[in-house]
Tab-separated table of C-alpha atoms in Angstrom:
chain	number	residue	atom	x	y	z
A	1	UNK	CA	-71.892	165.569	-219.047
A	2	UNK	CA	-71.444	164.129	-215.559
A	3	UNK	CA	-74.104	164.365	-212.871
A	4	UNK	CA	-73.040	164.611	-209.247
A	5	UNK	CA	-75.234	163.898	-206.263
A	6	UNK	CA	-74.897	162.953	-202.617
A	7	UNK	CA	-77.119	160.930	-200.329
A	8	UNK	CA	-78.157	157.370	-199.620
A	9	UNK	CA	-81.024	154.920	-199.845
A	10	UNK	CA	-81.333	151.790	-197.717
A	11	UNK	CA	-83.391	148.701	-198.520
A	12	UNK	CA	-84.078	146.592	-195.425
A	13	UNK	CA	-86.384	143.609	-195.907
A	14	UNK	CA	-86.364	142.457	-192.294
A	15	UNK	CA	-87.721	138.957	-191.739
A	16	UNK	CA	-90.062	137.679	-194.431
A	17	UNK	CA	-92.607	136.085	-192.113
A	18	UNK	CA	-93.725	136.772	-188.532
A	19	UNK	CA	-92.538	134.281	-185.974
A	20	UNK	CA	-89.380	133.218	-187.801
A	21	UNK	CA	-87.327	130.845	-185.657
A	22	UNK	CA	-83.631	131.686	-185.726
A	23	UNK	CA	-80.882	129.598	-184.245
A	24	UNK	CA	-79.463	131.327	-181.143
A	25	UNK	CA	-76.241	132.251	-182.953
A	26	UNK	CA	-77.976	133.733	-186.019
A	27	UNK	CA	-77.988	137.513	-186.233
A	28	UNK	CA	-81.538	138.945	-186.161
A	29	UNK	CA	-82.500	141.254	-189.007
A	30	UNK	CA	-83.771	144.708	-188.172
A	31	UNK	CA	-87.583	144.899	-188.142
A	32	UNK	CA	-87.937	141.119	-188.080
A	33	UNK	CA	-90.572	139.282	-186.051
A	34	UNK	CA	-89.080	136.284	-184.284
A	35	UNK	CA	-90.205	133.460	-182.045
A	36	UNK	CA	-88.703	133.819	-178.573
A	37	UNK	CA	-89.362	132.598	-175.047
A	38	UNK	CA	-89.807	134.030	-171.566
A	39	UNK	CA	-89.775	132.046	-168.343
A	40	UNK	CA	-91.748	133.105	-165.292
A	41	UNK	CA	-93.873	131.763	-162.438
A	42	UNK	CA	-97.421	130.534	-162.961
A	43	UNK	CA	-98.842	133.408	-160.893
A	44	UNK	CA	-96.865	135.994	-162.861
A	45	UNK	CA	-97.921	134.340	-166.109
A	46	UNK	CA	-101.579	135.024	-165.318
A	47	UNK	CA	-100.786	138.697	-164.670
A	48	UNK	CA	-98.747	139.019	-167.878
A	49	UNK	CA	-101.528	137.493	-169.961
A	50	UNK	CA	-104.061	139.898	-168.448
A	51	UNK	CA	-101.995	143.089	-168.403
A	52	UNK	CA	-99.008	142.587	-170.686
A	53	UNK	CA	-95.329	142.602	-169.824
A	54	UNK	CA	-93.888	145.085	-167.361
A	55	UNK	CA	-90.270	145.971	-168.215
A	56	UNK	CA	-87.586	145.197	-165.673
A	57	UNK	CA	-86.241	148.431	-164.246
A	58	UNK	CA	-82.682	147.131	-164.353
A	59	UNK	CA	-80.586	144.203	-165.490
A	60	UNK	CA	-77.399	143.426	-167.377
A	61	UNK	CA	-78.782	145.335	-170.393
A	62	UNK	CA	-80.728	147.948	-168.467
A	63	UNK	CA	-84.474	148.510	-168.636
A	64	UNK	CA	-86.631	146.226	-170.780
A	65	UNK	CA	-88.320	142.859	-171.207
A	66	UNK	CA	-85.795	140.012	-171.138
A	67	UNK	CA	-86.410	137.170	-173.584
A	68	UNK	CA	-84.430	134.492	-175.403
A	69	UNK	CA	-84.578	132.490	-178.610
A	70	UNK	CA	-83.226	129.570	-176.594
A	71	UNK	CA	-85.999	127.824	-174.672
A	72	UNK	CA	-83.386	126.232	-172.399
A	73	UNK	CA	-82.425	129.720	-171.228
A	74	UNK	CA	-86.028	130.722	-170.523
A	75	UNK	CA	-86.759	127.467	-168.696
A	76	UNK	CA	-84.298	128.406	-165.924
A	77	UNK	CA	-86.467	131.321	-164.789
A	78	UNK	CA	-87.480	132.481	-162.265
A	79	UNK	CA	-84.097	131.730	-160.728
A	80	UNK	CA	-84.082	129.912	-157.383
A	81	UNK	CA	-87.741	128.946	-157.771
A	82	UNK	CA	-89.333	125.525	-157.536
A	83	UNK	CA	-89.361	123.797	-160.908
A	84	UNK	CA	-93.044	122.950	-160.376
A	85	UNK	CA	-93.855	126.680	-160.444
A	86	UNK	CA	-91.996	127.527	-163.648
A	87	UNK	CA	-93.570	127.985	-167.050
A	88	UNK	CA	-92.365	129.326	-170.404
A	89	UNK	CA	-94.236	131.636	-172.764
A	90	UNK	CA	-93.884	131.331	-176.522
A	91	UNK	CA	-93.640	134.845	-177.951
A	92	UNK	CA	-93.584	136.769	-181.184
A	93	UNK	CA	-91.152	139.654	-180.802
A	94	UNK	CA	-90.903	142.616	-183.174
A	95	UNK	CA	-87.239	143.357	-182.634
A	96	UNK	CA	-87.125	146.665	-184.493
A	97	UNK	CA	-83.593	148.023	-184.636
A	98	UNK	CA	-81.137	145.643	-182.969
A	99	UNK	CA	-77.858	146.385	-181.192
A	100	UNK	CA	-75.362	143.566	-180.628
A	101	UNK	CA	-73.846	143.581	-177.132
A	102	UNK	CA	-71.043	141.032	-177.088
A	103	UNK	CA	-68.449	142.072	-174.518
A	104	UNK	CA	-68.156	143.289	-170.955
A	105	UNK	CA	-68.273	147.062	-170.488
A	106	UNK	CA	-69.724	147.568	-173.960
A	107	UNK	CA	-70.202	151.341	-174.428
A	108	UNK	CA	-73.930	150.849	-175.143
A	109	UNK	CA	-74.608	148.021	-172.683
A	110	UNK	CA	-77.109	150.143	-170.753
A	111	UNK	CA	-77.779	153.007	-173.184
A	112	UNK	CA	-78.655	151.253	-176.467
A	113	UNK	CA	-82.294	152.385	-176.301
A	114	UNK	CA	-81.224	156.029	-176.031
A	115	UNK	CA	-79.366	155.600	-179.323
A	116	UNK	CA	-82.493	154.582	-181.225
A	117	UNK	CA	-82.264	150.799	-180.810
A	118	UNK	CA	-85.328	148.741	-179.884
A	119	UNK	CA	-83.621	145.504	-178.860
A	120	UNK	CA	-80.249	144.549	-177.404
A	121	UNK	CA	-78.946	141.135	-178.469
A	122	UNK	CA	-76.364	139.073	-176.592
A	123	UNK	CA	-75.096	136.243	-178.842
A	124	UNK	CA	-74.389	132.839	-177.279
A	125	UNK	CA	-70.932	132.090	-175.917
A	126	UNK	CA	-69.758	135.671	-176.485
A	127	UNK	CA	-67.863	135.821	-173.202
A	128	UNK	CA	-70.103	138.309	-171.398
A	129	UNK	CA	-69.466	137.506	-167.728
A	130	UNK	CA	-73.014	138.386	-166.663
A	131	UNK	CA	-74.328	135.512	-168.817
A	132	UNK	CA	-72.817	132.585	-166.960
A	133	UNK	CA	-74.829	130.058	-168.967
A	134	UNK	CA	-73.419	131.391	-172.241
A	135	UNK	CA	-76.898	131.167	-173.786
A	136	UNK	CA	-78.436	133.757	-176.120
A	137	UNK	CA	-80.424	136.607	-174.573
A	138	UNK	CA	-82.343	139.675	-175.725
A	139	UNK	CA	-83.730	142.774	-174.039
A	140	UNK	CA	-86.670	144.571	-175.676
A	141	UNK	CA	-87.207	148.174	-174.598
A	142	UNK	CA	-90.913	148.511	-175.438
A	143	UNK	CA	-93.124	145.734	-173.995
A	144	UNK	CA	-95.664	146.335	-176.779
A	145	UNK	CA	-93.184	144.684	-179.127
A	146	UNK	CA	-93.567	141.407	-177.221
A	147	UNK	CA	-96.704	139.349	-177.858
A	148	UNK	CA	-97.627	136.147	-176.045
A	149	UNK	CA	-98.775	133.560	-178.587
A	150	UNK	CA	-98.695	130.334	-176.608
A	151	UNK	CA	-97.399	128.214	-173.762
A	152	UNK	CA	-94.145	126.450	-174.571
A	153	UNK	CA	-93.789	124.729	-171.217
A	154	UNK	CA	-95.937	124.358	-168.104
A	155	UNK	CA	-95.734	122.348	-164.861
A	156	UNK	CA	-98.622	120.133	-165.946
A	157	UNK	CA	-101.358	119.771	-168.553
A	158	UNK	CA	-104.023	121.407	-166.370
A	159	UNK	CA	-102.062	124.631	-165.923
A	160	UNK	CA	-101.062	124.650	-169.588
A	161	UNK	CA	-104.710	124.395	-170.631
A	162	UNK	CA	-105.751	127.138	-168.201
A	163	UNK	CA	-103.073	129.561	-169.392
A	164	UNK	CA	-103.744	128.827	-173.053
A	165	UNK	CA	-107.441	129.568	-172.524
A	166	UNK	CA	-106.544	132.872	-170.867
A	167	UNK	CA	-104.403	133.771	-173.881
A	168	UNK	CA	-107.271	132.955	-176.239
A	169	UNK	CA	-109.697	135.125	-174.267
A	170	UNK	CA	-107.266	138.047	-174.150
A	171	UNK	CA	-106.503	137.799	-177.868
A	172	UNK	CA	-110.200	137.986	-178.715
A	173	UNK	CA	-110.740	141.281	-176.887
A	174	UNK	CA	-111.468	144.287	-179.128
A	175	UNK	CA	-108.324	146.294	-179.699
A	176	UNK	CA	-105.970	143.660	-178.341
A	177	UNK	CA	-102.614	143.622	-180.041
A	178	UNK	CA	-103.037	147.095	-181.473
A	179	UNK	CA	-100.323	149.690	-181.182
A	180	UNK	CA	-100.870	152.405	-178.638
A	181	UNK	CA	-100.459	156.005	-179.651
A	182	UNK	CA	-96.809	156.872	-180.094
A	183	UNK	CA	-94.743	159.898	-180.982
A	184	UNK	CA	-93.434	160.039	-184.527
A	185	UNK	CA	-90.076	161.461	-185.557
A	186	UNK	CA	-90.643	164.496	-187.779
A	187	UNK	CA	-87.742	163.536	-190.045
A	188	UNK	CA	-87.789	159.747	-190.503
A	189	UNK	CA	-91.549	159.388	-189.802
A	190	UNK	CA	-90.936	156.353	-187.583
A	191	UNK	CA	-92.365	155.818	-184.123
A	192	UNK	CA	-90.141	156.848	-181.252
A	193	UNK	CA	-89.804	155.227	-177.852
A	194	UNK	CA	-91.044	157.250	-174.900
A	195	UNK	CA	-88.112	159.110	-173.411
A	196	UNK	CA	-85.792	158.101	-176.260
A	197	UNK	CA	-85.995	160.618	-179.126
A	198	UNK	CA	-84.132	159.839	-182.327
A	199	UNK	CA	-80.663	161.281	-182.811
A	200	UNK	CA	-80.638	164.157	-185.313
A	201	UNK	CA	-77.664	165.803	-186.950
A	202	UNK	CA	-76.616	167.823	-189.998
A	203	UNK	CA	-75.829	166.113	-193.300
A	204	UNK	CA	-72.071	166.261	-193.872
A	205	UNK	CA	-72.614	167.364	-197.486
A	206	UNK	CA	-75.583	169.734	-197.713
A	207	UNK	CA	-76.070	170.704	-194.075
A	208	UNK	CA	-79.733	169.672	-193.930
A	209	UNK	CA	-81.000	168.283	-190.640
A	210	UNK	CA	-81.375	164.495	-190.840
A	211	UNK	CA	-82.344	161.638	-188.527
A	212	UNK	CA	-79.903	158.735	-188.285
A	213	UNK	CA	-82.821	156.327	-188.842
A	214	UNK	CA	-83.887	157.842	-192.180
A	215	UNK	CA	-83.952	155.205	-194.911
A	216	UNK	CA	-82.912	157.704	-197.582
A	217	UNK	CA	-81.682	161.249	-198.052
A	218	UNK	CA	-80.711	163.102	-201.214
A	219	UNK	CA	-78.880	166.391	-201.087
A	220	UNK	CA	-80.405	169.242	-203.110
A	221	UNK	CA	-78.787	169.809	-206.483
A	222	UNK	CA	-76.052	172.395	-206.418
A	223	UNK	CA	-76.616	175.471	-208.600
């Protein structure tokens, strides 16, 4: 006697350890936590440590926090600033669901977050004209996914020590690093980004309503 069923089940391990360091050309795994970098001015660094990252309202990948696994990329920012005012944060980034953007006029270049993705990834040397350096870049929609863990580069030892002490003080505050309240998808039970509800549709076999981010779905047995 044969048994017929329809559905799926996905096993996604993500990265095994937080802060995994990938080479710029390596594809990030969904739900992984990776070491990345962000370059900014010393004054802005103090504000970020105190208040967290504020997403850019626009950019080549739209709204989000721009980071890179390549410290050379981060070290060039802020652009057109004095090198003595530049510093680089070391970060742990929870990438969530990742969308690869590897060509000009990609259909999701600015809308990836609306399709349920948490991070957009531009591989190195992919030919995207907006990335003239050809270096790897990422855009993270939710700033709460980006955690400052250290100072990778500073203008001098005094500033590095000051910023590191500020990080230590902030990390020791009660409730620091905790997730803020978030909406939860009623179908997949995962957190949703503000203003970016998960895409829901009918199962092609049984007609039940499903979320595209569900890890498994089994159609009811047919009578």
